Amino acid sequence: MRHTAALPVRIVFCVFLISGFAGLPVPAESQNRYTLNGTVKNGDDGEILIGAYVVVKELKGVGAASNAYGYYSLTIPEGKYTLLIQYLGFRMLADTVLVNRNQTLNFDLKPEAIRVGEVVVSGERSDEHVTSTEMSANKLEMREVRAIPALLGEKDILKAIQLLPGVKSAGEGNTGYYARGGGVDQNLILLDEAPVYNPSHALGFLSVFNADAVKDVKLMTGGIPAEYGGRLSSVLDIRTSDGNMKEYGVSGGIGLIAARLTVQGPIVKDQGSFIVSARRTYADAFLHLSTDTTINRTSLYFYDLNAKANYTLGEKDRVFLSGYFGRDNFNYPDVIGFNWGNATATARWNHIFGDQFFANTSLTFSDYSYANTVGAGTNQYVITSGIRDLNAKMDFQYFIGSHNSLKFGFNAIFHTFYPGAVTSGPSSSTNTISLENMQALENAVYVSHGVELYPALFVEYGLRASTFSLIGPAHLYTYDSYGDIESITQYPSGKLFQTYASLEPRFVATLLVDEDASVKASYNRTAQYLHLLSNSTTTNPSDLWVPSTNNVKPQYADQVALGYFRNFEENAYEASLEVYYKDMQNVIDYRNGADLQLNPVVESLLLYGRGWSYGAELLLRKKTGPLSGWVGYTLSRTQEQFDEINHGQAFSARQDRTHDISLVLVYDASATWTISAIWVYNTGNAVTFPAGNYWIDGRLVPYYTERNAYRMPSYHRLDLSATWRLGERSSLNFSIYNVYNRMNAYAIYFRQMKSDPTKTEAVQITLFPFIPSVTYNFAF
Amino acid sequence: MNTIPPAAFQTPAKLGLAVLCACMCLSCEEVINVNLNQAAPQLVVEGVVTTQPGPYTVTLTQSGDYFTPSLDFPPVSKAFVLLTDDVGDADTLREDLPGIYRSSRIMQGIPGRTYGLTVVAEGKTYGAASTMPVKVPIDSLFAVQRHATGTDPGYDIYLFFKDPPEPGNYYRVIVRVSDPLIPSDSIDGRRYRLYSDKLTNGNEAGYRVRARHTVVKGDTITVDLLSLDKATYDYYRTLNDILTSDRSPTSLSPANPNTNLSAGALGYFTAYAFDRKTVVLR
């Protein structure tokens, strides 16, 4: 089974490789060409800069961007040139070089001061928005993330990305998000290349990403490059800071619900550095003030820790070690306790072969687990579940010439699924139960070539070939149409079985229409072999990840997108209009009343269907100057169809919100004040309401007819924030959430009227009205 | 010595959210107007056979409009209602009151037997079957004074019974205080107290089934232990999900309870075994 499936993949892959290389343009032979390479860094703290531009002033349209490790390589004809090195928020560096041999040039950029009344220097801003072979991708500026208002003052990356077009929140104040109609489990969230399976703290109200430890955030909802795979709908690539290479520093903040502290500094100056960032909430401190002995022993908190170290071993090698550990704890004494969290670890080695060949090798570990404690005394029992990954990957980048580079690599993940176990004491009335663990191997190889095909036509085309196999020991079940077991097959230890293989083409083309505008088109196919089962539509502490099996097929998505990109005012304003269509196969829903926890036949409760989403996204963004921010508008529709739901009729997905508007403004008003505002508007979620009532067993029961046939009221909200810098070392941030106190509907439910229990009334719950908060931040 | 049933921990988000909101005093509620579509009336069947002596009753009504007064659901009269068992008995039920049909031949439910129900109403035929499980007796029932935690003093009522050795046993517990007709087995009077042996198979287990009202000296506590088949347990469980939905936008879409009735009828038909114990607080 496995060999027959894998062989055609290999053949196609080889054919692809050959045809790909055959298409590489041959360099002009009349002139000698030399390669410049090196690293772009922040001159103040030695932090590498991701996506910095090295542009040749004399050669129009010739330049290179630094990769995720700050490395660039640029091959140009012999001559004397002025190199312009640009990075947003940094002063442009101009360097005159005589290119007559291959050489390594490292650049240190200096951060700009607060840009008050800045005079716009033309040519300083990058036109990457228009010229790059990237679409449906957005980079978050951490400066903006830190400046924009936040609920209870807690700056949150996952809430900031929800302000981008095409991304929708899973609920008020929730960190779960939907990307172009995809589910919350279809987002690949990478923290230093390690997948994070449950990115939420505090039951979804905060994310696990401590903004103090994060350097770079990039979200891709379409045109997903071949090096990423494993999830259908989006990639969120989060890179943490490397730590200050020059000097030691301590910074932190104290807010209403949490405190943060970061320590960083050189291990050896300009060679190695470390950073440790920690955070803990203390909202439950108030519970201890209660006189109630149950409440004052109740705990409700989380903490997390990010740590990273890196070291440069000569010109060609650099190693990084990074880790994350976070835990949530919620304990209601003698009744119930939840403890859940993620741990990730990454070891990376960058190596440069020659001047044009960059390699990264990463080993990552990722773990999500929870333990629920139920009851008290001898009858107490603990339910545990989780998932663990070991991942080895290598990525190569070959910089052939200007606008000509090749990326390829592989990725092998060993997954272990812990579907659930119960442990209890010897005298407990609860039995010790353990569901069978599952093991799986997920492999992928990819190749991708970016090239200027004709003048002004740039393409990035690639292919990812992935396989997924279960590894014994395991039992597979087959079920009849009622969900009852038909047969059981046993597989011995170490045997690979139930292999799936997928070819995932990826393609983006950019055609420059004129100096300031381009048209881009993309297609990508993505495969997802892991599935989230949850009794919630967003991430939840009891999330259960399951592998593809004989019953659960891999999910596939095909997406096409077309966009018009245009810059205005010397690249000061970036505008884009994209339209997309996405089709998703084998998406999962549940039989009614599915009991997902500790269920050995959980697959019998699943339903498989189709989803599709299409829409238009408009974005106008300004990244530089004292006033920055964006306006985003999304018009979209998302539907699903399952044979067993809604009589087989297609229905609107819950996240189908026709209109979605986000306005984000950050204004540096003076050297001491930064003011920011967010306004959001969206059509209400599709919801299921009853269409009748009946009486059963002495209870008045609602009667449901159609899935998601109703709409919640539309949602809108304005948040404001002001940051007041108290000198060099500290600042105060004031935030107001929901400034005009809009009573947004978090949920609508129905209840019997108190005055007349024979009648029913609809009740709207509002979660967050007007909420002010203040946070103190410091740095030494 | 108390065991929380598995059903209670399935919505940590609900519990956590409640605590979070209570801490922050943030959430607020208001009554709003919602326009709902009107569904065509649907037949509602409720039929019960137990180990208590009959006659057994099958009630037929129709669903009604959501917001209109809803205690008087229209009864469905002149239906053909047939109750059968798997040893060859068949009993055509007589309509005593409008929509209420009573048995006359099958008058004693027996564990192990499978009972069938056929209803022909307004030209459509509906059917269901339910197998009566073995009767699991209550071993003991007692009350202990509750620890004075917070402002809710009172008694804890404990129920003990031994689950049979083979897996697949399901239970419902009904608690009544003083008046044996008024169930008060939950916080809001609508919630079901359901147990399965998924985690406790074959064990003697104690369950705290504290009553809704603060129970005081002199009160009589009556506890019924119903042994259910899986279909009935699933019906009550999914009905309970609807009645106690955590109302959050992230909870799964609600749907009608999983019924054992065919042809789209609402309601359920069950054959359950029954045991009762009473304790008087002195």
PDB file of C-alpha atoms in Angstrom, chain A residues 191-418:
ATOM      1  CA  LEU A 191       6.841  29.359  17.309  1.00  0.00           C
ATOM      2  CA  ASP A 192      10.470  29.275  16.179  1.00  0.00           C
ATOM      3  CA  GLU A 193       9.439  26.545  13.714  1.00  0.00           C
ATOM      4  CA  ALA A 194       7.789  24.347  16.374  1.00  0.00           C
ATOM      5  CA  PRO A 195       4.026  23.878  15.948  1.00  0.00           C
ATOM      6  CA  VAL A 196       1.890  25.095  18.833  1.00  0.00           C
ATOM      7  CA  TYR A 197      -1.186  22.901  19.180  1.00  0.00           C
ATOM      8  CA  ASN A 198      -3.182  25.036  21.572  1.00  0.00           C
ATOM      9  CA  PRO A 199      -2.254  28.703  21.323  1.00  0.00           C
ATOM     10  CA  SER A 200      -4.596  29.886  24.079  1.00  0.00           C
ATOM     11  CA  HIS A 201      -4.346  30.769  27.718  1.00  0.00           C
ATOM     12  CA  ALA A 202      -7.146  31.595  30.122  1.00  0.00           C
ATOM     13  CA  LEU A 203      -9.799  29.649  28.196  1.00  0.00           C
ATOM     14  CA  GLY A 204      -8.997  31.456  24.987  1.00  0.00           C
ATOM     15  CA  PHE A 205      -8.951  35.041  26.211  1.00  0.00           C
ATOM     16  CA  LEU A 206      -5.197  35.428  25.820  1.00  0.00           C
ATOM     17  CA  SER A 207      -2.683  33.776  23.553  1.00  0.00           C
ATOM     18  CA  VAL A 208       0.406  31.883  24.615  1.00  0.00           C
ATOM     19  CA  PHE A 209       2.658  34.342  22.797  1.00  0.00           C
ATOM     20  CA  ASN A 210       4.264  36.860  25.086  1.00  0.00           C
ATOM     21  CA  ALA A 211       4.676  39.930  22.877  1.00  0.00           C
ATOM     22  CA  ASP A 212       7.873  40.871  24.741  1.00  0.00           C
ATOM     23  CA  ALA A 213       9.659  37.791  23.450  1.00  0.00           C
ATOM     24  CA  VAL A 214       8.497  38.056  19.842  1.00  0.00           C
ATOM     25  CA  LYS A 215      10.455  39.716  17.081  1.00  0.00           C
ATOM     26  CA  ASP A 216       8.647  38.902  13.887  1.00  0.00           C
ATOM     27  CA  VAL A 217       5.131  37.764  12.979  1.00  0.00           C
ATOM     28  CA  LYS A 218       3.987  36.820   9.517  1.00  0.00           C
ATOM     29  CA  LEU A 219       0.581  35.499   8.534  1.00  0.00           C
ATOM     30  CA  MET A 220      -0.109  33.786   5.226  1.00  0.00           C
ATOM     31  CA  THR A 221      -3.697  32.989   4.271  1.00  0.00           C
ATOM     32  CA  GLY A 222      -3.016  32.235   0.624  1.00  0.00           C
ATOM     33  CA  GLY A 223      -0.149  31.696  -1.789  1.00  0.00           C
ATOM     34  CA  ILE A 224       1.373  29.550   0.938  1.00  0.00           C
ATOM     35  CA  PRO A 225       5.019  28.765   0.063  1.00  0.00           C
ATOM     36  CA  ALA A 226       6.050  25.135  -0.433  1.00  0.00           C
ATOM     37  CA  GLU A 227       8.165  25.057   2.714  1.00  0.00           C
ATOM     38  CA  TYR A 228       5.024  25.152   4.851  1.00  0.00           C
ATOM     39  CA  GLY A 229       2.525  22.332   5.124  1.00  0.00           C
ATOM     40  CA  GLY A 230       0.314  20.295   7.377  1.00  0.00           C
ATOM     41  CA  ARG A 231      -2.612  22.709   7.786  1.00  0.00           C
ATOM     42  CA  LEU A 232      -5.232  23.793   5.302  1.00  0.00           C
ATOM     43  CA  SER A 233      -5.895  27.458   5.747  1.00  0.00           C
ATOM     44  CA  SER A 234      -3.055  29.585   7.031  1.00  0.00           C
ATOM     45  CA  VAL A 235       0.462  29.770   8.375  1.00  0.00           C
ATOM     46  CA  LEU A 236       1.397  32.020  11.260  1.00  0.00           C
ATOM     47  CA  ASP A 237       5.185  32.123  11.492  1.00  0.00           C
ATOM     48  CA  ILE A 238       6.318  33.615  14.796  1.00  0.00           C
ATOM     49  CA  ARG A 239      10.010  34.207  15.459  1.00  0.00           C
ATOM     50  CA  THR A 240      11.259  35.138  18.890  1.00  0.00           C
ATOM     51  CA  SER A 241      13.946  37.686  19.666  1.00  0.00           C
ATOM     52  CA  ASP A 242      17.517  36.439  19.818  1.00  0.00           C
ATOM     53  CA  GLY A 243      18.583  38.626  22.728  1.00  0.00           C
ATOM     54  CA  ASN A 244      20.820  41.663  22.896  1.00  0.00           C
ATOM     55  CA  MET A 245      24.327  40.985  21.529  1.00  0.00           C
ATOM     56  CA  LYS A 246      25.784  44.199  22.921  1.00  0.00           C
ATOM     57  CA  GLU A 247      24.645  44.721  26.492  1.00  0.00           C
ATOM     58  CA  TYR A 248      22.549  43.316  29.303  1.00  0.00           C
ATOM     59  CA  GLY A 249      19.026  44.566  29.760  1.00  0.00           C
ATOM     60  CA  VAL A 250      16.018  43.989  31.946  1.00  0.00           C
ATOM     61  CA  SER A 251      12.569  45.048  30.884  1.00  0.00           C
ATOM     62  CA  GLY A 252       9.083  44.266  31.956  1.00  0.00           C
ATOM     63  CA  GLY A 253       5.591  45.419  32.644  1.00  0.00           C
ATOM     64  CA  ILE A 254       2.887  45.363  35.246  1.00  0.00           C
ATOM     65  CA  GLY A 255      -0.722  45.295  34.100  1.00  0.00           C
ATOM     66  CA  LEU A 256      -4.132  44.716  35.607  1.00  0.00           C
ATOM     67  CA  ILE A 257      -4.029  40.955  35.299  1.00  0.00           C
ATOM     68  CA  ALA A 258      -0.435  39.989  34.517  1.00  0.00           C
ATOM     69  CA  ALA A 259       3.193  40.930  35.051  1.00  0.00           C
ATOM     70  CA  ARG A 260       6.041  40.353  32.604  1.00  0.00           C
ATOM     71  CA  LEU A 261       9.809  40.334  32.901  1.00  0.00           C
ATOM     72  CA  THR A 262      12.485  39.927  30.240  1.00  0.00           C
ATOM     73  CA  VAL A 263      16.219  39.565  30.795  1.00  0.00           C
ATOM     74  CA  GLN A 264      18.641  39.554  27.874  1.00  0.00           C
ATOM     75  CA  GLY A 265      22.263  40.078  27.104  1.00  0.00           C
ATOM     76  CA  PRO A 266      25.380  38.852  25.364  1.00  0.00           C
ATOM     77  CA  ILE A 267      26.949  35.492  26.129  1.00  0.00           C
ATOM     78  CA  VAL A 268      30.032  36.713  24.296  1.00  0.00           C
ATOM     79  CA  LYS A 269      29.689  40.211  22.907  1.00  0.00           C
ATOM     80  CA  ASP A 270      28.683  40.234  19.221  1.00  0.00           C
ATOM     81  CA  GLN A 271      28.969  36.446  19.099  1.00  0.00           C
ATOM     82  CA  GLY A 272      26.244  35.021  21.228  1.00  0.00           C
ATOM     83  CA  SER A 273      23.294  36.206  23.253  1.00  0.00           C
ATOM     84  CA  PHE A 274      20.409  34.963  25.345  1.00  0.00           C
ATOM     85  CA  ILE A 275      16.932  36.137  26.248  1.00  0.00           C
ATOM     86  CA  VAL A 276      14.532  34.882  28.909  1.00  0.00           C
ATOM     87  CA  SER A 277      11.007  36.196  29.091  1.00  0.00           C
ATOM     88  CA  ALA A 278       8.432  35.237  31.689  1.00  0.00           C
ATOM     89  CA  ARG A 279       4.845  36.154  32.384  1.00  0.00           C
ATOM     90  CA  ARG A 280       2.280  35.279  35.036  1.00  0.00           C
ATOM     91  CA  THR A 281      -1.264  36.388  35.694  1.00  0.00           C
ATOM     92  CA  TYR A 282      -2.449  37.302  39.143  1.00  0.00           C
ATOM     93  CA  ALA A 283      -6.146  37.907  38.621  1.00  0.00           C
ATOM     94  CA  ASP A 284      -6.863  35.084  41.029  1.00  0.00           C
ATOM     95  CA  ALA A 285      -5.131  36.991  43.817  1.00  0.00           C
ATOM     96  CA  PHE A 286      -8.494  38.675  44.365  1.00  0.00           C
ATOM     97  CA  LEU A 287     -10.088  35.289  44.957  1.00  0.00           C
ATOM     98  CA  HIS A 288      -7.856  34.790  47.980  1.00  0.00           C
ATOM     99  CA  LEU A 289      -9.494  37.812  49.592  1.00  0.00           C
ATOM    100  CA  SER A 290     -12.807  36.000  49.724  1.00  0.00           C
ATOM    101  CA  THR A 291     -14.027  34.709  53.077  1.00  0.00           C
ATOM    102  CA  ASP A 292     -15.538  31.687  51.387  1.00  0.00           C
ATOM    103  CA  THR A 293     -13.159  28.795  52.011  1.00  0.00           C
ATOM    104  CA  THR A 294     -13.925  27.249  48.634  1.00  0.00           C
ATOM    105  CA  ILE A 295     -13.462  30.432  46.664  1.00  0.00           C
ATOM    106  CA  ASN A 296     -10.316  31.556  48.463  1.00  0.00           C
ATOM    107  CA  ARG A 297      -8.673  28.235  47.665  1.00  0.00           C
ATOM    108  CA  THR A 298      -9.697  28.505  44.026  1.00  0.00           C
ATOM    109  CA  SER A 299      -6.868  29.134  41.611  1.00  0.00           C
ATOM    110  CA  LEU A 300      -7.106  30.588  38.136  1.00  0.00           C
ATOM    111  CA  TYR A 301      -3.825  31.607  36.579  1.00  0.00           C
ATOM    112  CA  PHE A 302      -1.310  30.906  33.871  1.00  0.00           C
ATOM    113  CA  TYR A 303       2.373  31.457  33.395  1.00  0.00           C
ATOM    114  CA  ASP A 304       4.754  31.080  30.550  1.00  0.00           C
ATOM    115  CA  LEU A 305       8.419  31.197  29.884  1.00  0.00           C
ATOM    116  CA  ASN A 306      10.333  31.853  26.660  1.00  0.00           C
ATOM    117  CA  ALA A 307      14.052  31.244  26.597  1.00  0.00           C
ATOM    118  CA  LYS A 308      16.490  31.471  23.726  1.00  0.00           C
ATOM    119  CA  ALA A 309      20.223  31.451  23.198  1.00  0.00           C
ATOM    120  CA  ASN A 310      22.280  31.787  20.055  1.00  0.00           C
ATOM    121  CA  TYR A 311      25.919  31.665  19.217  1.00  0.00           C
ATOM    122  CA  THR A 312      27.863  32.547  16.079  1.00  0.00           C
ATOM    123  CA  LEU A 313      30.568  30.021  15.251  1.00  0.00           C
ATOM    124  CA  GLY A 314      32.683  31.924  12.776  1.00  0.00           C
ATOM    125  CA  GLU A 315      31.484  33.446   9.505  1.00  0.00           C
ATOM    126  CA  LYS A 316      29.574  30.451   8.248  1.00  0.00           C
ATOM    127  CA  ASP A 317      27.773  28.927  11.193  1.00  0.00           C
ATOM    128  CA  ARG A 318      25.316  29.984  13.795  1.00  0.00           C
ATOM    129  CA  VAL A 319      23.379  27.900  16.310  1.00  0.00           C
ATOM    130  CA  PHE A 320      20.151  28.704  18.159  1.00  0.00           C
ATOM    131  CA  LEU A 321      18.397  26.996  21.034  1.00  0.00           C
ATOM    132  CA  SER A 322      14.966  28.146  22.025  1.00  0.00           C
ATOM    133  CA  GLY A 323      12.151  26.888  24.169  1.00  0.00           C
ATOM    134  CA  TYR A 324       8.713  27.717  25.409  1.00  0.00           C
ATOM    135  CA  PHE A 325       6.902  26.386  28.407  1.00  0.00           C
ATOM    136  CA  GLY A 326       3.488  27.528  29.561  1.00  0.00           C
ATOM    137  CA  ARG A 327       0.815  26.177  31.820  1.00  0.00           C
ATOM    138  CA  ASP A 328      -2.716  27.185  32.756  1.00  0.00           C
ATOM    139  CA  ASN A 329      -4.107  26.226  36.071  1.00  0.00           C
ATOM    140  CA  PHE A 330      -7.707  26.395  37.117  1.00  0.00           C
ATOM    141  CA  ASN A 331      -8.654  24.624  40.277  1.00  0.00           C
ATOM    142  CA  TYR A 332     -11.942  24.650  42.132  1.00  0.00           C
ATOM    143  CA  PRO A 333     -11.040  22.758  45.294  1.00  0.00           C
ATOM    144  CA  ASP A 334     -12.398  19.251  45.800  1.00  0.00           C
ATOM    145  CA  VAL A 335     -14.553  19.463  42.698  1.00  0.00           C
ATOM    146  CA  ILE A 336     -12.573  19.995  39.562  1.00  0.00           C
ATOM    147  CA  GLY A 337      -9.172  21.166  38.400  1.00  0.00           C
ATOM    148  CA  PHE A 338      -7.759  21.833  34.970  1.00  0.00           C
ATOM    149  CA  ASN A 339      -4.109  22.030  34.137  1.00  0.00           C
ATOM    150  CA  TRP A 340      -3.070  22.417  30.546  1.00  0.00           C
ATOM    151  CA  GLY A 341      -0.330  23.863  28.426  1.00  0.00           C
ATOM    152  CA  ASN A 342       2.269  23.639  25.703  1.00  0.00           C
ATOM    153  CA  ALA A 343       5.966  23.022  25.666  1.00  0.00           C
ATOM    154  CA  THR A 344       8.142  23.542  22.623  1.00  0.00           C
ATOM    155  CA  ALA A 345      11.872  23.342  22.018  1.00  0.00           C
ATOM    156  CA  THR A 346      13.886  24.182  18.921  1.00  0.00           C
ATOM    157  CA  ALA A 347      17.529  23.599  18.090  1.00  0.00           C
ATOM    158  CA  ARG A 348      18.735  25.214  14.883  1.00  0.00           C
ATOM    159  CA  TRP A 349      21.922  25.356  12.974  1.00  0.00           C
ATOM    160  CA  ASN A 350      22.494  27.791  10.122  1.00  0.00           C
ATOM    161  CA  HIS A 351      25.319  27.073   7.746  1.00  0.00           C
ATOM    162  CA  ILE A 352      26.438  28.968   4.674  1.00  0.00           C
ATOM    163  CA  PHE A 353      28.081  26.977   1.890  1.00  0.00           C
ATOM    164  CA  GLY A 354      30.108  29.281  -0.308  1.00  0.00           C
ATOM    165  CA  ASP A 355      28.444  32.602  -1.009  1.00  0.00           C
ATOM    166  CA  GLN A 356      25.106  31.567  -2.429  1.00  0.00           C
ATOM    167  CA  PHE A 357      23.973  28.553  -0.531  1.00  0.00           C
ATOM    168  CA  PHE A 358      22.232  28.772   2.798  1.00  0.00           C
ATOM    169  CA  ALA A 359      21.168  25.799   4.899  1.00  0.00           C
ATOM    170  CA  ASN A 360      19.140  25.561   8.047  1.00  0.00           C
ATOM    171  CA  THR A 361      18.728  22.401  10.075  1.00  0.00           C
ATOM    172  CA  SER A 362      16.132  22.334  12.818  1.00  0.00           C
ATOM    173  CA  LEU A 363      15.129  19.791  15.407  1.00  0.00           C
ATOM    174  CA  THR A 364      11.945  20.679  17.184  1.00  0.00           C
ATOM    175  CA  PHE A 365       9.857  19.226  19.959  1.00  0.00           C
ATOM    176  CA  SER A 366       6.276  20.170  20.630  1.00  0.00           C
ATOM    177  CA  ASP A 367       3.920  18.965  23.315  1.00  0.00           C
ATOM    178  CA  TYR A 368       0.385  19.804  24.272  1.00  0.00           C
ATOM    179  CA  SER A 369      -1.222  18.074  27.207  1.00  0.00           C
ATOM    180  CA  TYR A 370      -3.886  18.520  29.790  1.00  0.00           C
ATOM    181  CA  ALA A 371      -4.780  16.938  33.106  1.00  0.00           C
ATOM    182  CA  ASN A 372      -8.244  17.333  34.568  1.00  0.00           C
ATOM    183  CA  THR A 373      -8.601  16.431  38.212  1.00  0.00           C
ATOM    184  CA  VAL A 374     -12.071  15.445  39.317  1.00  0.00           C
ATOM    185  CA  GLY A 375     -13.398  14.948  42.824  1.00  0.00           C
ATOM    186  CA  ALA A 376     -11.626  14.871  46.147  1.00  0.00           C
ATOM    187  CA  GLY A 377      -9.961  12.507  48.593  1.00  0.00           C
ATOM    188  CA  THR A 378      -9.618   8.829  47.804  1.00  0.00           C
ATOM    189  CA  ASN A 379     -12.187   9.096  45.059  1.00  0.00           C
ATOM    190  CA  GLN A 380     -10.209  11.681  43.122  1.00  0.00           C
ATOM    191  CA  TYR A 381      -9.220  10.773  39.588  1.00  0.00           C
ATOM    192  CA  VAL A 382      -7.222  12.462  36.857  1.00  0.00           C
ATOM    193  CA  ILE A 383      -7.903  12.468  33.135  1.00  0.00           C
ATOM    194  CA  THR A 384      -4.937  13.136  30.875  1.00  0.00           C
ATOM    195  CA  SER A 385      -4.598  13.568  27.141  1.00  0.00           C
ATOM    196  CA  GLY A 386      -2.267  15.220  24.682  1.00  0.00           C
ATOM    197  CA  ILE A 387      -0.109  15.158  21.587  1.00  0.00           C
ATOM    198  CA  ARG A 388       3.666  15.176  21.185  1.00  0.00           C
ATOM    199  CA  ASP A 389       5.799  15.834  18.097  1.00  0.00           C
ATOM    200  CA  LEU A 390       9.434  15.246  17.277  1.00  0.00           C
ATOM    201  CA  ASN A 391      10.387  17.002  14.093  1.00  0.00           C
ATOM    202  CA  ALA A 392      13.546  17.071  11.999  1.00  0.00           C
ATOM    203  CA  LYS A 393      13.806  19.405   9.064  1.00  0.00           C
ATOM    204  CA  MET A 394      16.328  20.857   6.681  1.00  0.00           C
ATOM    205  CA  ASP A 395      15.804  23.872   4.476  1.00  0.00           C
ATOM    206  CA  PHE A 396      18.168  24.967   1.732  1.00  0.00           C
ATOM    207  CA  GLN A 397      18.229  28.212  -0.158  1.00  0.00           C
ATOM    208  CA  TYR A 398      20.331  28.587  -3.279  1.00  0.00           C
ATOM    209  CA  PHE A 399      20.652  32.199  -4.412  1.00  0.00           C
ATOM    210  CA  ILE A 400      21.378  31.729  -8.094  1.00  0.00           C
ATOM    211  CA  GLY A 401      21.189  35.353  -9.099  1.00  0.00           C
ATOM    212  CA  SER A 402      19.096  38.413  -8.737  1.00  0.00           C
ATOM    213  CA  HIS A 403      15.446  37.294  -8.810  1.00  0.00           C
ATOM    214  CA  ASN A 404      16.505  33.727  -9.190  1.00  0.00           C
ATOM    215  CA  SER A 405      16.597  31.482  -6.179  1.00  0.00           C
ATOM    216  CA  LEU A 406      15.817  27.920  -5.334  1.00  0.00           C
ATOM    217  CA  LYS A 407      14.455  26.596  -2.070  1.00  0.00           C
ATOM    218  CA  PHE A 408      14.199  22.943  -1.176  1.00  0.00           C
ATOM    219  CA  GLY A 409      14.160  20.768   1.881  1.00  0.00           C
ATOM    220  CA  PHE A 410      12.478  18.051   3.850  1.00  0.00           C
ATOM    221  CA  ASN A 411      10.585  17.623   7.044  1.00  0.00           C
ATOM    222  CA  ALA A 412       9.939  14.462   9.083  1.00  0.00           C
ATOM    223  CA  ILE A 413       7.611  14.517  12.058  1.00  0.00           C
ATOM    224  CA  PHE A 414       7.031  11.691  14.475  1.00  0.00           C
ATOM    225  CA  HIS A 415       3.651  12.257  16.164  1.00  0.00           C
ATOM    226  CA  THR A 416       2.456  10.530  19.289  1.00  0.00           C
ATOM    227  CA  PHE A 417      -1.208  10.909  20.187  1.00  0.00           C
ATOM    228  CA  TYR A 418      -2.374  10.354  23.744  1.00  0.00           C
TER     229      TYR A 418
END
